[in-house]
Amino acid sequence: MSDILLIGSCEPFSGKSALVLGIAKKLLQNKKKVRIGKPLATCIELTNLPAMSYEGLIDDDVKFIGSTLNIEEEDLISSVGLLDNISAEKRISNKDLLPGKGFDQIKELANDDFKGLNILEAAGSLYEGMIYGLSLPQLAESLNAKVLIVNLWEDCKSVDALLDAKKQLGEHFAGVVLNAVLPSEVEKVNKEIIPCLKDMNIEVFGVMPKSPLLRSVTVGELVRRLDAQVICCPEKDQLLVETLSIGAMGVNSAMEFFRRRRNMAVVTGADRTDIQLAALEASTQCLILTGLGEPLSQLIHRAEELEVPILKVELDTLSSVEIIEQAFGHVRIHESIKASYAVQLVQEHVNLKRILEKIDFPCNFSEKC
């Protein structure tokens, strides 16, 4: 027999992969074996699988975590379905809501002689994956596994989602990790909110502060989302953007504003050379030019000197800003610097020892971890 831990969330991009990284890393450091997987793949480059055959399909998040932690390929658990429009339409048309024969391989994880922990990441919410028979409550019931919920914390209204998760998961509900808590609110949550949740039979295993780094987006991702033309420094597509600034004010005001920001993407009109040059002298990761006109050669030359990419988009400034804002906090952890920080965040703020005790998995961690 081997143990299974399901990690789920009430909404997408809540921090599940960060938690998988942190838990798996700690287990490996303590000479424990780990297998990881996502029964329902939600992140995959192969969006068109001809025969809808998912045999051997490994989710991109699983691949990244596996390579980051040097987990053997045989310990990366294949998905049995892919969350995409094509397969969803096919299932609805065929009135087929069962997980399929591939799910038997997932169920066998609990019955083999693997002397380690199987960590399975569920889809984005409690209901996502129902048409595949692979929603979080369905997985918990089929696998008879405990579920750890990671939940974005905004304010006390966030408890609604936790109460709903507890009700839906029943005896499979292990507890929660609260994520993206404002640093100024962490102490209050620990001292005032957690005791109240405990009285509601909701155990909180950790409170992770909000991280601009983990919410950041690469320049390359912005290029893709904006369908932008890269004017210079295309090799800098892995630079991380943490904040967004709009260069629509006077240059003196802009310079003062830019000095207070870090790792910016600056969106401004293609004709605002003064703003563009001011932005290059601040903590700017990329310039995004909108509207008519082309950047001056002196601007391009200076950007190349400072290794700051310039992007040109066909969209107006408002539309560009909306797209960029939607990207923050809604991208996956596929960069090594994010992965390292996620591991650090989990191991510093989450009681991994208590989580493993909850699922009766033997460990010899310190009291904190």
Short mmCIF file of C-alpha atoms in Angstrom, two decimals:
data_model
loop_
_atom_site.label_atom_id
_atom_site.label_comp_id
_atom_site.label_asym_id
_atom_site.label_seq_id
_atom_site.Cartn_x
_atom_site.Cartn_y
_atom_site.Cartn_z
CA MET A 1 0.00 0.00 0.00
CA SER A 2 1.17 3.55 -0.73
CA ASP A 3 -0.14 6.90 0.47
CA ILE A 4 -1.88 9.54 -1.62
CA LEU A 5 -2.22 13.25 -0.91
CA LEU A 6 -4.53 15.31 -3.11
CA ILE A 7 -3.85 19.01 -3.39
CA GLY A 8 -6.77 21.12 -4.57
CA SER A 9 -8.11 24.65 -4.57
CA CYS A 10 -11.38 26.54 -4.71
CA GLU A 11 -10.24 28.62 -7.68
CA PRO A 12 -7.46 28.40 -10.29
CA PHE A 13 -3.96 29.79 -9.71
CA SER A 14 -4.20 29.53 -5.93
CA GLY A 15 -0.76 28.03 -5.37
CA LYS A 16 -1.19 24.27 -5.78
CA SER A 17 2.03 23.75 -7.75
CA ALA A 18 3.99 25.80 -5.19
CA LEU A 19 2.70 23.50 -2.47
CA VAL A 20 3.57 20.38 -4.49
CA LEU A 21 7.09 21.77 -4.97
CA GLY A 22 7.55 22.56 -1.29
CA ILE A 23 6.22 19.26 0.03
CA ALA A 24 8.04 17.12 -2.53
CA LYS A 25 11.32 18.96 -1.98
CA LYS A 26 11.14 18.46 1.79
CA LEU A 27 10.37 14.77 1.41
CA LEU A 28 13.25 14.25 -1.00
CA GLN A 29 15.61 16.11 1.34
CA ASN A 30 14.60 13.62 4.04
CA LYS A 31 15.29 10.61 1.81
CA LYS A 32 11.62 9.87 1.20
CA LYS A 33 10.31 8.75 -2.19
CA VAL A 34 7.84 10.89 -4.11
CA ARG A 35 5.63 10.47 -7.15
CA ILE A 36 3.77 13.46 -8.58
CA GLY A 37 1.03 13.84 -11.16
CA LYS A 38 -2.17 15.53 -12.32
CA PRO A 39 -4.97 13.10 -13.21
CA LEU A 40 -6.53 15.81 -15.38
CA ALA A 41 -3.91 17.70 -17.38
CA THR A 42 -4.61 21.42 -17.50
CA CYS A 43 -1.32 22.70 -18.88
CA ILE A 44 -0.02 21.04 -22.02
CA GLU A 45 1.60 22.27 -25.22
CA LEU A 46 -0.06 19.54 -27.29
CA THR A 47 -3.51 21.04 -27.61
CA ASN A 48 -4.46 18.83 -30.56
CA LEU A 49 -4.14 15.14 -29.77
CA PRO A 50 -5.51 13.41 -32.90
CA ALA A 51 -7.16 10.32 -31.44
CA MET A 52 -7.84 11.77 -28.00
CA SER A 53 -5.38 9.24 -26.64
CA TYR A 54 -3.87 10.37 -23.35
CA GLU A 55 -1.61 7.41 -22.77
CA GLY A 56 1.66 8.65 -21.33
CA LEU A 57 0.50 12.29 -21.28
CA ILE A 58 2.44 14.28 -18.67
CA ASP A 59 1.16 17.72 -17.67
CA ASP A 60 3.69 20.56 -18.20
CA ASP A 61 3.51 21.53 -14.52
CA VAL A 62 4.42 17.97 -13.56
CA LYS A 63 7.29 17.94 -16.06
CA PHE A 64 8.66 21.20 -14.69
CA ILE A 65 8.46 20.10 -11.05
CA GLY A 66 10.00 16.76 -11.98
CA SER A 67 12.96 18.37 -13.73
CA THR A 68 13.39 20.98 -10.99
CA LEU A 69 13.54 18.35 -8.24
CA ASN A 70 15.31 15.68 -10.32
CA ILE A 71 12.44 13.24 -9.93
CA GLU A 72 12.84 10.13 -12.08
CA GLU A 73 10.60 10.01 -15.15
CA GLU A 74 9.04 6.77 -13.91
CA ASP A 75 7.81 8.69 -10.86
CA LEU A 76 5.92 11.23 -12.97
CA ILE A 77 2.33 10.01 -13.06
CA SER A 78 0.58 10.22 -16.42
CA SER A 79 -2.66 12.15 -16.79
CA VAL A 80 -5.77 10.31 -17.93
CA GLY A 81 -7.48 13.30 -19.51
CA LEU A 82 -6.79 16.76 -20.91
CA LEU A 83 -8.92 19.75 -20.00
CA ASP A 84 -9.55 21.33 -23.39
CA ASN A 85 -12.50 22.35 -25.55
CA ILE A 86 -12.13 19.48 -28.03
CA SER A 87 -12.27 16.66 -25.53
CA ALA A 88 -14.93 18.44 -23.44
CA GLU A 89 -17.22 18.77 -26.49
CA LYS A 90 -16.66 15.13 -27.37
CA ARG A 91 -17.57 13.99 -23.86
CA ILE A 92 -20.72 16.11 -23.77
CA SER A 93 -21.80 14.85 -27.21
CA ASN A 94 -21.23 11.24 -26.16
CA LYS A 95 -22.83 11.81 -22.76
CA ASP A 96 -19.65 10.27 -21.34
CA LEU A 97 -18.92 11.55 -17.84
CA LEU A 98 -16.80 8.65 -16.56
CA PRO A 99 -13.03 8.94 -16.06
CA GLY A 100 -12.26 6.07 -18.45
CA LYS A 101 -10.06 3.00 -18.29
CA GLY A 102 -6.89 5.02 -17.77
CA PHE A 103 -8.12 5.96 -14.31
CA ASP A 104 -7.59 2.38 -13.16
CA GLN A 105 -3.85 3.09 -13.31
CA ILE A 106 -4.33 6.05 -10.97
CA LYS A 107 -6.36 3.92 -8.56
CA GLU A 108 -3.63 1.31 -8.53
CA LEU A 109 -1.29 3.87 -6.98
CA ALA A 110 -2.88 3.15 -3.62
CA ASN A 111 -2.40 -0.58 -3.97
CA ASP A 112 1.17 -0.94 -5.21
CA ASP A 113 4.25 -1.37 -3.05
CA PHE A 114 5.64 2.15 -3.57
CA LYS A 115 7.26 3.17 -0.27
CA GLY A 116 6.67 6.86 -0.62
CA LEU A 117 4.03 9.54 -1.09
CA ASN A 118 1.95 10.07 -4.22
CA ILE A 119 1.16 13.79 -4.54
CA LEU A 120 -1.65 14.47 -7.00
CA GLU A 121 -2.63 17.98 -8.06
CA ALA A 122 -6.30 18.42 -8.91
CA ALA A 123 -7.81 20.83 -11.43
CA GLY A 124 -8.50 24.51 -10.73
CA SER A 125 -11.61 24.31 -8.57
CA LEU A 126 -13.78 21.78 -6.76
CA TYR A 127 -16.09 21.36 -9.75
CA GLU A 128 -13.60 21.63 -12.62
CA GLY A 129 -13.19 18.25 -14.32
CA MET A 130 -16.65 16.88 -13.53
CA ILE A 131 -17.36 16.08 -17.18
CA TYR A 132 -14.23 13.90 -17.07
CA GLY A 133 -15.20 12.24 -13.80
CA LEU A 134 -12.05 13.82 -12.35
CA SER A 135 -13.25 16.68 -10.15
CA LEU A 136 -11.62 17.01 -6.74
CA PRO A 137 -14.49 15.41 -4.75
CA GLN A 138 -14.69 12.57 -7.29
CA LEU A 139 -10.94 11.94 -7.05
CA ALA A 140 -11.01 12.00 -3.26
CA GLU A 141 -13.85 9.49 -3.15
CA SER A 142 -12.43 7.17 -5.82
CA LEU A 143 -8.95 7.15 -4.30
CA ASN A 144 -10.09 7.33 -0.67
CA ALA A 145 -7.51 10.10 -0.25
CA LYS A 146 -7.13 13.08 2.02
CA VAL A 147 -7.31 16.53 0.43
CA LEU A 148 -5.22 19.57 1.27
CA ILE A 149 -6.81 22.79 0.04
CA VAL A 150 -4.72 25.84 -0.79
CA ASN A 151 -6.91 28.91 -0.77
CA LEU A 152 -6.27 32.52 -1.78
CA TRP A 153 -7.00 34.77 1.18
CA GLU A 154 -8.59 38.13 0.46
CA ASP A 155 -10.56 38.76 3.65
CA CYS A 156 -12.99 36.95 5.96
CA LYS A 157 -15.35 36.35 3.03
CA SER A 158 -12.78 33.83 1.81
CA VAL A 159 -14.03 31.49 4.53
CA ASP A 160 -17.16 30.83 2.44
CA ALA A 161 -15.09 28.81 -0.04
CA LEU A 162 -13.43 26.84 2.76
CA LEU A 163 -16.75 25.92 4.35
CA ASP A 164 -18.04 24.78 0.97
CA ALA A 165 -14.91 22.69 0.36
CA LYS A 166 -15.22 21.08 3.78
CA LYS A 167 -18.88 20.25 3.13
CA GLN A 168 -18.25 18.77 -0.31
CA LEU A 169 -15.18 16.75 0.67
CA GLY A 170 -16.48 15.45 4.00
CA GLU A 171 -14.15 13.00 5.68
CA HIS A 172 -11.58 13.46 2.93
CA PHE A 173 -11.01 17.11 3.90
CA ALA A 174 -7.65 17.36 5.72
CA GLY A 175 -7.28 21.11 6.09
CA VAL A 176 -6.04 24.23 4.35
CA VAL A 177 -3.11 26.46 3.59
CA LEU A 178 -3.99 30.13 3.23
CA ASN A 179 -2.05 31.79 0.42
CA ALA A 180 -1.38 35.33 -0.84
CA VAL A 181 -2.12 36.94 2.52
CA LEU A 182 -1.03 40.57 2.62
CA PRO A 183 2.16 40.71 4.72
CA SER A 184 0.54 43.34 6.95
CA GLU A 185 -2.35 40.92 7.64
CA VAL A 186 -0.34 37.75 8.39
CA GLU A 187 -0.12 38.34 12.14
CA LYS A 188 -3.83 39.10 12.42
CA VAL A 189 -4.75 36.00 10.44
CA ASN A 190 -2.54 33.85 12.66
CA LYS A 191 -3.79 35.28 15.93
CA GLU A 192 -7.45 35.99 15.21
CA ILE A 193 -8.68 34.07 12.16
CA ILE A 194 -7.01 30.67 12.58
CA PRO A 195 -8.45 30.05 16.08
CA CYS A 196 -11.93 30.82 14.72
CA LEU A 197 -11.42 28.42 11.80
CA LYS A 198 -10.25 25.76 14.25
CA ASP A 199 -13.56 26.14 16.09
CA MET A 200 -15.25 25.40 12.73
CA ASN A 201 -13.16 22.20 12.43
CA ILE A 202 -11.00 23.71 9.71
CA GLU A 203 -7.33 23.10 10.44
CA VAL A 204 -4.93 25.64 8.96
CA PHE A 205 -1.47 24.25 8.22
CA GLY A 206 0.12 27.51 7.15
CA VAL A 207 -0.25 31.14 6.12
CA MET A 208 1.83 32.17 3.11
CA PRO A 209 2.33 35.89 2.46
CA LYS A 210 1.56 37.42 -0.91
CA SER A 211 4.56 37.40 -3.19
CA PRO A 212 5.08 39.84 -6.10
CA LEU A 213 7.65 37.40 -7.50
CA LEU A 214 5.24 34.47 -7.71
CA ARG A 215 2.58 36.73 -9.23
CA SER A 216 5.04 38.04 -11.82
CA VAL A 217 4.94 37.31 -15.53
CA THR A 218 7.78 36.91 -18.01
CA VAL A 219 8.35 39.33 -20.86
CA GLY A 220 7.90 36.37 -23.20
CA GLU A 221 4.45 35.69 -21.78
CA LEU A 222 3.49 39.33 -22.34
CA VAL A 223 4.71 39.09 -25.93
CA ARG A 224 2.47 36.06 -26.43
CA ARG A 225 -0.60 37.56 -24.79
CA LEU A 226 -0.27 40.94 -26.49
CA ASP A 227 0.79 39.45 -29.84
CA ALA A 228 3.58 42.03 -29.70
CA GLN A 229 6.41 42.78 -32.06
CA VAL A 230 9.77 42.61 -30.29
CA ILE A 231 11.85 45.61 -31.36
CA CYS A 232 15.02 44.72 -29.45
CA CYS A 233 16.54 42.31 -26.91
CA PRO A 234 14.43 39.25 -27.82
CA GLU A 235 16.84 37.08 -25.81
CA LYS A 236 15.58 38.77 -22.60
CA ASP A 237 12.16 37.13 -22.77
CA GLN A 238 12.65 35.47 -19.35
CA LEU A 239 12.87 38.76 -17.46
CA LEU A 240 10.18 38.86 -14.78
CA VAL A 241 7.69 41.73 -14.60
CA GLU A 242 6.24 42.35 -11.13
CA THR A 243 4.45 45.67 -11.57
CA LEU A 244 2.75 47.69 -14.28
CA SER A 245 3.11 51.42 -14.89
CA ILE A 246 1.32 53.60 -17.42
CA GLY A 247 3.38 56.43 -18.87
CA ALA A 248 0.69 58.99 -19.50
CA MET A 249 1.83 61.85 -17.25
CA GLY A 250 4.41 64.58 -17.55
CA VAL A 251 8.02 63.42 -17.64
CA ASN A 252 8.94 64.92 -14.23
CA SER A 253 6.00 63.22 -12.53
CA ALA A 254 6.78 60.01 -14.40
CA MET A 255 10.39 59.95 -13.23
CA GLU A 256 9.35 60.37 -9.60
CA PHE A 257 6.72 57.65 -9.98
CA PHE A 258 9.08 55.23 -11.73
CA ARG A 259 11.65 55.56 -8.93
CA ARG A 260 9.14 54.09 -6.48
CA ARG A 261 8.41 51.04 -8.62
CA ARG A 262 10.44 47.89 -9.26
CA ASN A 263 10.66 45.40 -12.12
CA MET A 264 8.11 47.28 -14.19
CA ALA A 265 6.48 46.90 -17.53
CA VAL A 266 5.87 50.44 -18.73
CA VAL A 267 3.04 50.97 -21.19
CA THR A 268 3.11 54.27 -23.05
CA GLY A 269 2.36 55.80 -26.40
CA ALA A 270 4.86 55.21 -29.19
CA ASP A 271 5.19 58.99 -29.55
CA ARG A 272 6.18 59.59 -25.88
CA THR A 273 9.95 59.35 -26.29
CA ASP A 274 10.50 61.44 -23.14
CA ILE A 275 8.57 58.95 -21.00
CA GLN A 276 10.27 56.01 -22.70
CA LEU A 277 13.76 57.31 -21.98
CA ALA A 278 12.83 58.09 -18.36
CA ALA A 279 11.51 54.56 -17.92
CA LEU A 280 14.75 53.06 -19.19
CA GLU A 281 16.63 54.76 -16.34
CA ALA A 282 14.36 53.14 -13.73
CA SER A 283 13.69 49.54 -12.72
CA THR A 284 12.07 48.65 -16.03
CA GLN A 285 11.95 45.11 -17.41
CA CYS A 286 10.28 46.04 -20.70
CA LEU A 287 8.77 48.96 -22.59
CA ILE A 288 5.42 48.40 -24.30
CA LEU A 289 4.64 50.96 -26.99
CA THR A 290 1.10 51.53 -28.20
CA GLY A 291 -0.46 53.61 -30.96
CA LEU A 292 0.96 54.98 -34.17
CA GLY A 293 4.61 55.71 -34.75
CA GLU A 294 7.89 53.86 -34.41
CA PRO A 295 10.49 54.15 -31.63
CA LEU A 296 13.43 56.46 -32.33
CA SER A 297 16.81 54.90 -33.04
CA GLN A 298 18.32 56.61 -29.97
CA LEU A 299 15.70 54.90 -27.78
CA ILE A 300 16.43 51.49 -29.29
CA HIS A 301 20.17 52.04 -28.88
CA ARG A 302 19.76 52.98 -25.20
CA ALA A 303 17.43 50.03 -24.56
CA GLU A 304 19.98 47.66 -26.11
CA GLU A 305 22.70 49.12 -23.88
CA LEU A 306 20.56 48.52 -20.80
CA GLU A 307 19.21 45.17 -22.12
CA VAL A 308 15.57 46.24 -21.81
CA PRO A 309 13.21 44.72 -24.41
CA ILE A 310 10.94 47.05 -26.35
CA LEU A 311 7.59 45.66 -27.48
CA LYS A 312 5.29 47.26 -30.05
CA VAL A 313 1.60 46.38 -30.00
CA GLU A 314 -1.32 47.14 -32.28
CA LEU A 315 -3.65 47.54 -29.28
CA ASP A 316 -4.48 50.81 -27.57
CA THR A 317 -3.05 51.55 -24.13
CA LEU A 318 -6.21 50.65 -22.18
CA SER A 319 -6.62 47.28 -23.91
CA SER A 320 -2.94 46.49 -23.39
CA VAL A 321 -3.17 47.32 -19.69
CA GLU A 322 -6.22 45.10 -19.25
CA ILE A 323 -4.44 42.13 -20.82
CA ILE A 324 -1.32 42.63 -18.71
CA GLU A 325 -3.29 42.99 -15.48
CA GLN A 326 -5.09 39.73 -16.23
CA ALA A 327 -1.72 38.00 -16.55
CA PHE A 328 -0.46 38.89 -13.05
CA GLY A 329 -1.09 35.99 -10.70
CA HIS A 330 -2.48 33.86 -13.52
CA VAL A 331 0.68 32.28 -14.89
CA ARG A 332 2.29 29.00 -13.91
CA ILE A 333 5.51 28.45 -12.00
CA HIS A 334 7.74 27.50 -14.91
CA GLU A 335 10.84 29.55 -14.02
CA SER A 336 13.61 28.29 -11.76
CA ILE A 337 13.74 31.48 -9.69
CA LYS A 338 10.02 31.19 -8.95
CA ALA A 339 10.37 27.51 -8.11
CA SER A 340 13.20 28.19 -5.65
CA TYR A 341 11.23 30.95 -3.97
CA ALA A 342 8.07 28.82 -3.83
CA VAL A 343 9.97 26.05 -2.05
CA GLN A 344 11.40 28.56 0.42
CA LEU A 345 7.96 30.10 1.02
CA VAL A 346 6.30 26.75 1.68
CA GLN A 347 9.03 25.44 3.93
CA GLU A 348 9.12 28.65 5.99
CA HIS A 349 5.38 29.17 6.39
CA VAL A 350 3.71 25.74 6.18
CA ASN A 351 3.76 23.04 8.85
CA LEU A 352 4.63 20.12 6.57
CA LYS A 353 5.14 17.80 9.54
CA ARG A 354 1.54 18.32 10.65
CA ILE A 355 0.20 17.76 7.12
CA LEU A 356 1.96 14.41 6.85
CA GLU A 357 0.80 13.41 10.33
CA LYS A 358 -2.76 14.18 9.22
CA ILE A 359 -2.51 11.64 6.39
CA ASP A 360 -0.59 9.13 8.55
CA PHE A 361 2.53 9.34 6.42
CA PRO A 362 5.65 8.59 8.48
CA CYS A 363 8.21 11.39 8.60
CA ASN A 364 10.97 12.66 10.84
CA PHE A 365 10.70 16.35 10.11
CA SER A 366 11.41 19.06 12.65
CA GLU A 367 8.43 20.55 14.47
CA LYS A 368 8.23 23.51 12.08
CA CYS A 369 8.64 21.59 8.83
#
